[in-house]
Coordinates of N, CA and C in Angstrom, one line a residue:
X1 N 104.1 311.4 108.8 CA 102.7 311.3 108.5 C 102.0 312.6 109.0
X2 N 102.3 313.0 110.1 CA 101.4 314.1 110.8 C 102.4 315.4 110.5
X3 N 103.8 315.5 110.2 CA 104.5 316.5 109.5 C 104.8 317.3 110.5
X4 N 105.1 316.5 111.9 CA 105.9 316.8 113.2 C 106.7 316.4 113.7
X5 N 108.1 316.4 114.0 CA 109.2 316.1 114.3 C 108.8 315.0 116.0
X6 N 109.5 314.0 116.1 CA 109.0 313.5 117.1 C 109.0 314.0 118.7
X7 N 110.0 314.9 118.8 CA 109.6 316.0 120.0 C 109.0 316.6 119.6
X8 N 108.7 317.0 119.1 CA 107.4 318.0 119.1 C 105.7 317.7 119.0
X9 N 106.1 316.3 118.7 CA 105.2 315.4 118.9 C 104.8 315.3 120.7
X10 N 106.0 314.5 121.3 CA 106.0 314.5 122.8 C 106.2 315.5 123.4
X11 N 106.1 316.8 123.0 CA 106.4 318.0 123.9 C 105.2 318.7 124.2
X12 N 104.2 318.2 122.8 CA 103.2 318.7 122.4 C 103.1 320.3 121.8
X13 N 104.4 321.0 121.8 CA 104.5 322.2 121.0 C 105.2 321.9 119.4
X14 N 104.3 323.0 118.8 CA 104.7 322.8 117.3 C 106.1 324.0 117.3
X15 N 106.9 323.8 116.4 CA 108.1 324.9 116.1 C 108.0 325.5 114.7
X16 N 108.1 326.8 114.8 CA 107.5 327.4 113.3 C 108.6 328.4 113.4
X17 N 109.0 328.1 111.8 CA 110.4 329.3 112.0 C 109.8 330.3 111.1
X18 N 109.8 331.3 111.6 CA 108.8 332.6 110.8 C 110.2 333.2 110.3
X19 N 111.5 332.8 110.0 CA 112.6 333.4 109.8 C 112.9 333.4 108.5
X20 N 111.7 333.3 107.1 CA 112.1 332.5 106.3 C 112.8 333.9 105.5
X21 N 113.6 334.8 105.5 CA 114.5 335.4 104.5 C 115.8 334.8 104.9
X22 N 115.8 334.0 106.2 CA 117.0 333.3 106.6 C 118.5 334.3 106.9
X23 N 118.0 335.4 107.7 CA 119.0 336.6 108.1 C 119.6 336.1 108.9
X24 N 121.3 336.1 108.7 CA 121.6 334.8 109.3 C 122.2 336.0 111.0
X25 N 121.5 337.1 111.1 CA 121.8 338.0 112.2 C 120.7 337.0 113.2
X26 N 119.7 336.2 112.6 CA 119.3 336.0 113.6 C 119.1 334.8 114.1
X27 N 120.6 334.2 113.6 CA 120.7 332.8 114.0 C 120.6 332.5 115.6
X28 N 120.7 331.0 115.5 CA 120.2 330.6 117.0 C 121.9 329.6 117.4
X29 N 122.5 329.3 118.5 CA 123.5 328.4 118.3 C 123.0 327.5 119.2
X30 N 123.4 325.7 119.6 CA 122.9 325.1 120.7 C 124.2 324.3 120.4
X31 N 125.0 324.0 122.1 CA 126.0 323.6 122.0 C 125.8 322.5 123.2
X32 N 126.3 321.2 122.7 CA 125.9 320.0 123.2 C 126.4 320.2 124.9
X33 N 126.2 319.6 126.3 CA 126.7 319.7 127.0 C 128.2 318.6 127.5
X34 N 127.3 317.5 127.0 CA 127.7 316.3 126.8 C 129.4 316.2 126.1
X35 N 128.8 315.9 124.7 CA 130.1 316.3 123.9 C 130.6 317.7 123.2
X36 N 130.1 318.7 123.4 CA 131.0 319.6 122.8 C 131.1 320.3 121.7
X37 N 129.4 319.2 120.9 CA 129.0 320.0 119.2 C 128.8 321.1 119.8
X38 N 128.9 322.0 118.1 CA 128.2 322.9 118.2 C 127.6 323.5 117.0
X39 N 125.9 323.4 117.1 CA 125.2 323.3 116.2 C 124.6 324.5 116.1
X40 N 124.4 325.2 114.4 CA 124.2 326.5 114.1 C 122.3 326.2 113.3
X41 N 121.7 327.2 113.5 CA 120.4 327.2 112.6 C 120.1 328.5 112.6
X42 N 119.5 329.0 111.2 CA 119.1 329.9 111.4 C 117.8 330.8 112.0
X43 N 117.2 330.1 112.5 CA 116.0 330.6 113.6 C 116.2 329.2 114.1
X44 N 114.4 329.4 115.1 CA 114.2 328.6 116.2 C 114.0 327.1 115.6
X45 N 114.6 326.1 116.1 CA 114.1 324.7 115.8 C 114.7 323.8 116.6
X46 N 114.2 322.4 116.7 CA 114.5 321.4 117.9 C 115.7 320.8 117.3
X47 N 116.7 321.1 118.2 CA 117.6 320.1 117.9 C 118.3 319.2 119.0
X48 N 119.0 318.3 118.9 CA 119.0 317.4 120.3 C 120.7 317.2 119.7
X49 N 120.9 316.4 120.5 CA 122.7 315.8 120.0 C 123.1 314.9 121.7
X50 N 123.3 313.8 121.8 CA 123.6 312.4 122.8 C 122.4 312.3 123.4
X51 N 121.1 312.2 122.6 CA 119.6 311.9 123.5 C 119.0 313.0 124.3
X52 N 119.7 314.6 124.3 CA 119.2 315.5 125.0 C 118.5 316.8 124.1
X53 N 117.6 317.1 124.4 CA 117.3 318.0 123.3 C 117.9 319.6 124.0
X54 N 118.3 319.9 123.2 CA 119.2 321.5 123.3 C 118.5 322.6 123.3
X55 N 118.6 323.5 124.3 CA 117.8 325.0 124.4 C 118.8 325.7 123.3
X56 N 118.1 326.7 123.0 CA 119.3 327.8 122.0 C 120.1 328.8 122.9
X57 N 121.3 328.3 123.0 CA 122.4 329.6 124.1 C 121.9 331.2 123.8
X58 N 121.9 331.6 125.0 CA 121.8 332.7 124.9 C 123.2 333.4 125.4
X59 N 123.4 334.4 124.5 CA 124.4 335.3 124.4 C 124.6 336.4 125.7
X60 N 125.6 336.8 126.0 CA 125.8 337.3 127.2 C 127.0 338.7 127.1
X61 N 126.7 339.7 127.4 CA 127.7 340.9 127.2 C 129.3 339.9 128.3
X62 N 130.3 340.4 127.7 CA 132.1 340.2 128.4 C 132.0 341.1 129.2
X63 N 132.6 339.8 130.1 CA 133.0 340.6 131.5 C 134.4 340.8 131.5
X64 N 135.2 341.4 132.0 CA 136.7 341.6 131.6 C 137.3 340.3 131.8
X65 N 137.2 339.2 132.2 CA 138.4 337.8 132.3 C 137.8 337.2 130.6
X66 N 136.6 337.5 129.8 CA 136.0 336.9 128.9 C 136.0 338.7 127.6
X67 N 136.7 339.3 127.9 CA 136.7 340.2 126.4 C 137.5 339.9 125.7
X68 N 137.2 340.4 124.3 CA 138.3 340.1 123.1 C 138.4 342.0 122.8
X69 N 140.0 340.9 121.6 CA 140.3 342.4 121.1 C 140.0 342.2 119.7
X70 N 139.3 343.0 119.1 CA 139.4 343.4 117.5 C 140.5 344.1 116.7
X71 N 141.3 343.6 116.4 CA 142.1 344.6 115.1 C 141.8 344.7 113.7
X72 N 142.3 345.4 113.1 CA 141.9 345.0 111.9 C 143.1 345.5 111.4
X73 N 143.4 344.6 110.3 CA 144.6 344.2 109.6 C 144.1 344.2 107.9
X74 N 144.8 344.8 107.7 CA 144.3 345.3 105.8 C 143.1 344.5 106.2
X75 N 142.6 343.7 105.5 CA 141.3 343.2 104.7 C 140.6 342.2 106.0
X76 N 141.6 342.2 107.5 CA 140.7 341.3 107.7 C 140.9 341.8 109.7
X77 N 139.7 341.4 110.2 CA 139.8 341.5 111.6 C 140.7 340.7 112.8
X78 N 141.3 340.6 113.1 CA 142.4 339.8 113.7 C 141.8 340.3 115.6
X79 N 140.9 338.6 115.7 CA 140.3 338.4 117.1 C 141.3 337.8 117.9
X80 N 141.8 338.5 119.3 CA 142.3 337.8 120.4 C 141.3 337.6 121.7
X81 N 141.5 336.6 122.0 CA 140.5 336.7 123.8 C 141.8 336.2 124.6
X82 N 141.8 337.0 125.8 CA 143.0 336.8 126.7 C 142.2 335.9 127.5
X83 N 142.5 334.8 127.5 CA 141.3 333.6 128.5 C 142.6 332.5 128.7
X84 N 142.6 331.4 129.7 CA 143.5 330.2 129.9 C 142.9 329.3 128.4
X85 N 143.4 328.8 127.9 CA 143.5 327.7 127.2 C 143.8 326.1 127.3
X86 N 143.4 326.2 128.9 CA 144.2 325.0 129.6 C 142.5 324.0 129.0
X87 N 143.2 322.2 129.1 CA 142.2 321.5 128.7 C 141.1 321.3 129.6
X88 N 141.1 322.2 130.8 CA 140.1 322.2 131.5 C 138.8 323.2 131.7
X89 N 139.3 324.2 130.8 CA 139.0 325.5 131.1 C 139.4 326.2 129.6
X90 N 138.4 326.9 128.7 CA 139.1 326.8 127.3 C 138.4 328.0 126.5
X91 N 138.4 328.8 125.6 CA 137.5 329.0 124.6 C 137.3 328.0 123.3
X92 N 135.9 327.8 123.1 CA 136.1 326.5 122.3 C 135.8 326.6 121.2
X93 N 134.8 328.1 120.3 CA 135.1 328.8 119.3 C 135.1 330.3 119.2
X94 N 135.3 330.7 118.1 CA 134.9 332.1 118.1 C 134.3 332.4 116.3
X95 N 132.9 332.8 116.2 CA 131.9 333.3 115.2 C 131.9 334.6 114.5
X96 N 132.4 334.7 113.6 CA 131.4 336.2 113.0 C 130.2 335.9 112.0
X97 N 129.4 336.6 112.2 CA 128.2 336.1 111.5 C 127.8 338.1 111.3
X98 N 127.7 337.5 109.8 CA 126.9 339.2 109.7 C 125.6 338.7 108.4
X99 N 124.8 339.4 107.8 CA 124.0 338.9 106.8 C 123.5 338.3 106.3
X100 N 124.9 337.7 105.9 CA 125.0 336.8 104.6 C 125.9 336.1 105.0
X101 N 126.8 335.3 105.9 CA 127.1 334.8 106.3 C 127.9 334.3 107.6
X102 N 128.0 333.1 108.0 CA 128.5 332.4 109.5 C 130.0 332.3 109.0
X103 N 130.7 332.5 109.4 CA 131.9 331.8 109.7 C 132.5 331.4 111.3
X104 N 132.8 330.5 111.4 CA 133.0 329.8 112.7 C 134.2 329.5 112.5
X105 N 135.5 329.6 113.7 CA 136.7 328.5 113.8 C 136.6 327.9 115.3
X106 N 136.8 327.0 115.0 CA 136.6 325.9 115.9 C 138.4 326.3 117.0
X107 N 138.4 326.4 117.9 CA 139.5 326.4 119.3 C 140.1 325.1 119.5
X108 N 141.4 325.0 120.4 CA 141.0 323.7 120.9 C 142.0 324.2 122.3
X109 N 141.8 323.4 123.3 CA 142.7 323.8 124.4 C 144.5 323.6 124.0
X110 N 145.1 324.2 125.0 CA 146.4 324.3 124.9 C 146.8 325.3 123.7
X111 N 145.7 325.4 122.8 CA 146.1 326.4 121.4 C 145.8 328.1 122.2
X112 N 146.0 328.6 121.2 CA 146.1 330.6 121.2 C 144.5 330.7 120.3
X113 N 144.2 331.3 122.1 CA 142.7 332.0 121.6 C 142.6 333.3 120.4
X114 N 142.6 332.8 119.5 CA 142.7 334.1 118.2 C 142.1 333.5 116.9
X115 N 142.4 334.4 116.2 CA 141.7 333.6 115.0 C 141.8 335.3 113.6
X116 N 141.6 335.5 112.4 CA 140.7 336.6 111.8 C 139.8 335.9 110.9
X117 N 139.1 337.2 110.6 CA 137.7 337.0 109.7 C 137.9 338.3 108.5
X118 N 137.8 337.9 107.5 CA 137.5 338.8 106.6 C 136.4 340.0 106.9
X119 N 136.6 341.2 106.8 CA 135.7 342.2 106.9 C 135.0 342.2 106.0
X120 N 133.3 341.8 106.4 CA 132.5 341.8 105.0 C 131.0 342.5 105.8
X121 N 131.9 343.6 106.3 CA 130.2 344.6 106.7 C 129.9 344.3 108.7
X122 N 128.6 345.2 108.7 CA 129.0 345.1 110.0 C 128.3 343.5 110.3
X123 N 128.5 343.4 111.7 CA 127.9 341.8 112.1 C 128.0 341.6 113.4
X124 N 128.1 340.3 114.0 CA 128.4 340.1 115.4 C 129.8 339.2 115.6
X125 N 130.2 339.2 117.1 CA 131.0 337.9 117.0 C 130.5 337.4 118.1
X126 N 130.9 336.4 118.5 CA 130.5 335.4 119.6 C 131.6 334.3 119.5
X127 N 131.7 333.9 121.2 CA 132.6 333.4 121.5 C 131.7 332.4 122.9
X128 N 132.7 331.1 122.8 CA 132.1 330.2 123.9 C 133.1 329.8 124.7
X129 N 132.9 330.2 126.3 CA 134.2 329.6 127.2 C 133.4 328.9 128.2
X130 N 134.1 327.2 128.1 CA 133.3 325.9 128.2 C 133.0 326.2 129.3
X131 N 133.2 326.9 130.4 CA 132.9 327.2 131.5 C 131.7 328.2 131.8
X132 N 131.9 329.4 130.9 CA 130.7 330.5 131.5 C 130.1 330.8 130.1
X133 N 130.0 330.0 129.5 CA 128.5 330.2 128.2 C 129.3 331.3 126.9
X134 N 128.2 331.6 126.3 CA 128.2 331.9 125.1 C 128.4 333.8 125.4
X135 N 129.1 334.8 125.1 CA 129.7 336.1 124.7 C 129.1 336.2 123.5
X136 N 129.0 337.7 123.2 CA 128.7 338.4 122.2 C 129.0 339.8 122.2
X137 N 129.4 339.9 120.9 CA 129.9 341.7 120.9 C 129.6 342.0 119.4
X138 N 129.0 343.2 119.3 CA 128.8 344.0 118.0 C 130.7 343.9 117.5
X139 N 130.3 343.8 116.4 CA 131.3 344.3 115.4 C 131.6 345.8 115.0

C-alpha cells in the first residue's frame, strides 16, 4: 500500500536503485552468514535470508594465502586459488562479471579451487573464502 518494502518500513530508510541501465560492473553481492546463500543484485537493495537482513560484501584486494591465477586457454580463462579446501575452511565461489553479464560457479569443500570462464571482454572476478570475506581482482 505505501510501496515500501517492510524493512524499510522499520528501518525508516527508503532504498532507491539509481542503477537503472543495470551495469552489471556494478553489482552488489550479500552472502548469508547463517546458511551460506549467496545472493546477487544489481545495485543497492534490502535483502535478508534466515530472518537477518544482509549488508552488501565489500570486496577486498588478495593477500598472497587468498590470490588466484588467471590463464587463459584458447577461448576461455582457466581460474585457480591455491587456498585449503578443507570443510572447515574453503573457497565457496568464484564470479566473473563483466557488462553484460554474471557468471558464478558455486565451490564446495574437499573439491579443487578452480573453475574457467569464457573470455567475453574485460570484467572483474571475485572470490569468497568462508573465513576472510569476499576478494576481487580486475580481469
Amino acid at each position: 500500500m505505501l510501496q515500501v518494502s517492510l524493512p524499510e518500513l522499520l528501518s525508516g530508510e527508503q532504498v532507491i536503485n539509481t542503477n537503472r541501465a543495470s551495469n552489471l560492473l556494478r553489482s552488489k553481492l550479500y552472502i548469508c552468514p547463517i546458511c551460506g546463500n549467496v545472493l546477487h543484485s544489481t545495485g543497492p537493495a534490502v535483502i535478508s535470508c534466515c530472518g537477518i537482513i544482509l549488508p552488501p560484501m565489500e570486496a577486498e584486494e588478495p593477500d598472497d594465502v587468498h590470490a588466484v591465477q588467471c590463464e587463459v586457454i584458447e577461448h576461455e580463462h582457466y581460474i585457480t586459488v591455491d587456498h585449503p579446501m578443507t570443510k572447515s575452511h574453503y573457497i565457496s565461489f568464484i564470479a566473473c562479471v563483466t557488462g553484460d553479464r554474471f557468471d558464478m560457479v558455486k565451490l564446495y569443500p574437499e573439491s579443487n579451487a578452480q573453475t574457467r570462464f569464457f573470455i567475453r571482454g574485460h570484467g572483474m572476478l571475485y572470490w569468497y573464502c568462508n573465513h576472510h570475506g569476499l576478494f576481487c581482482q580486475r580481469l
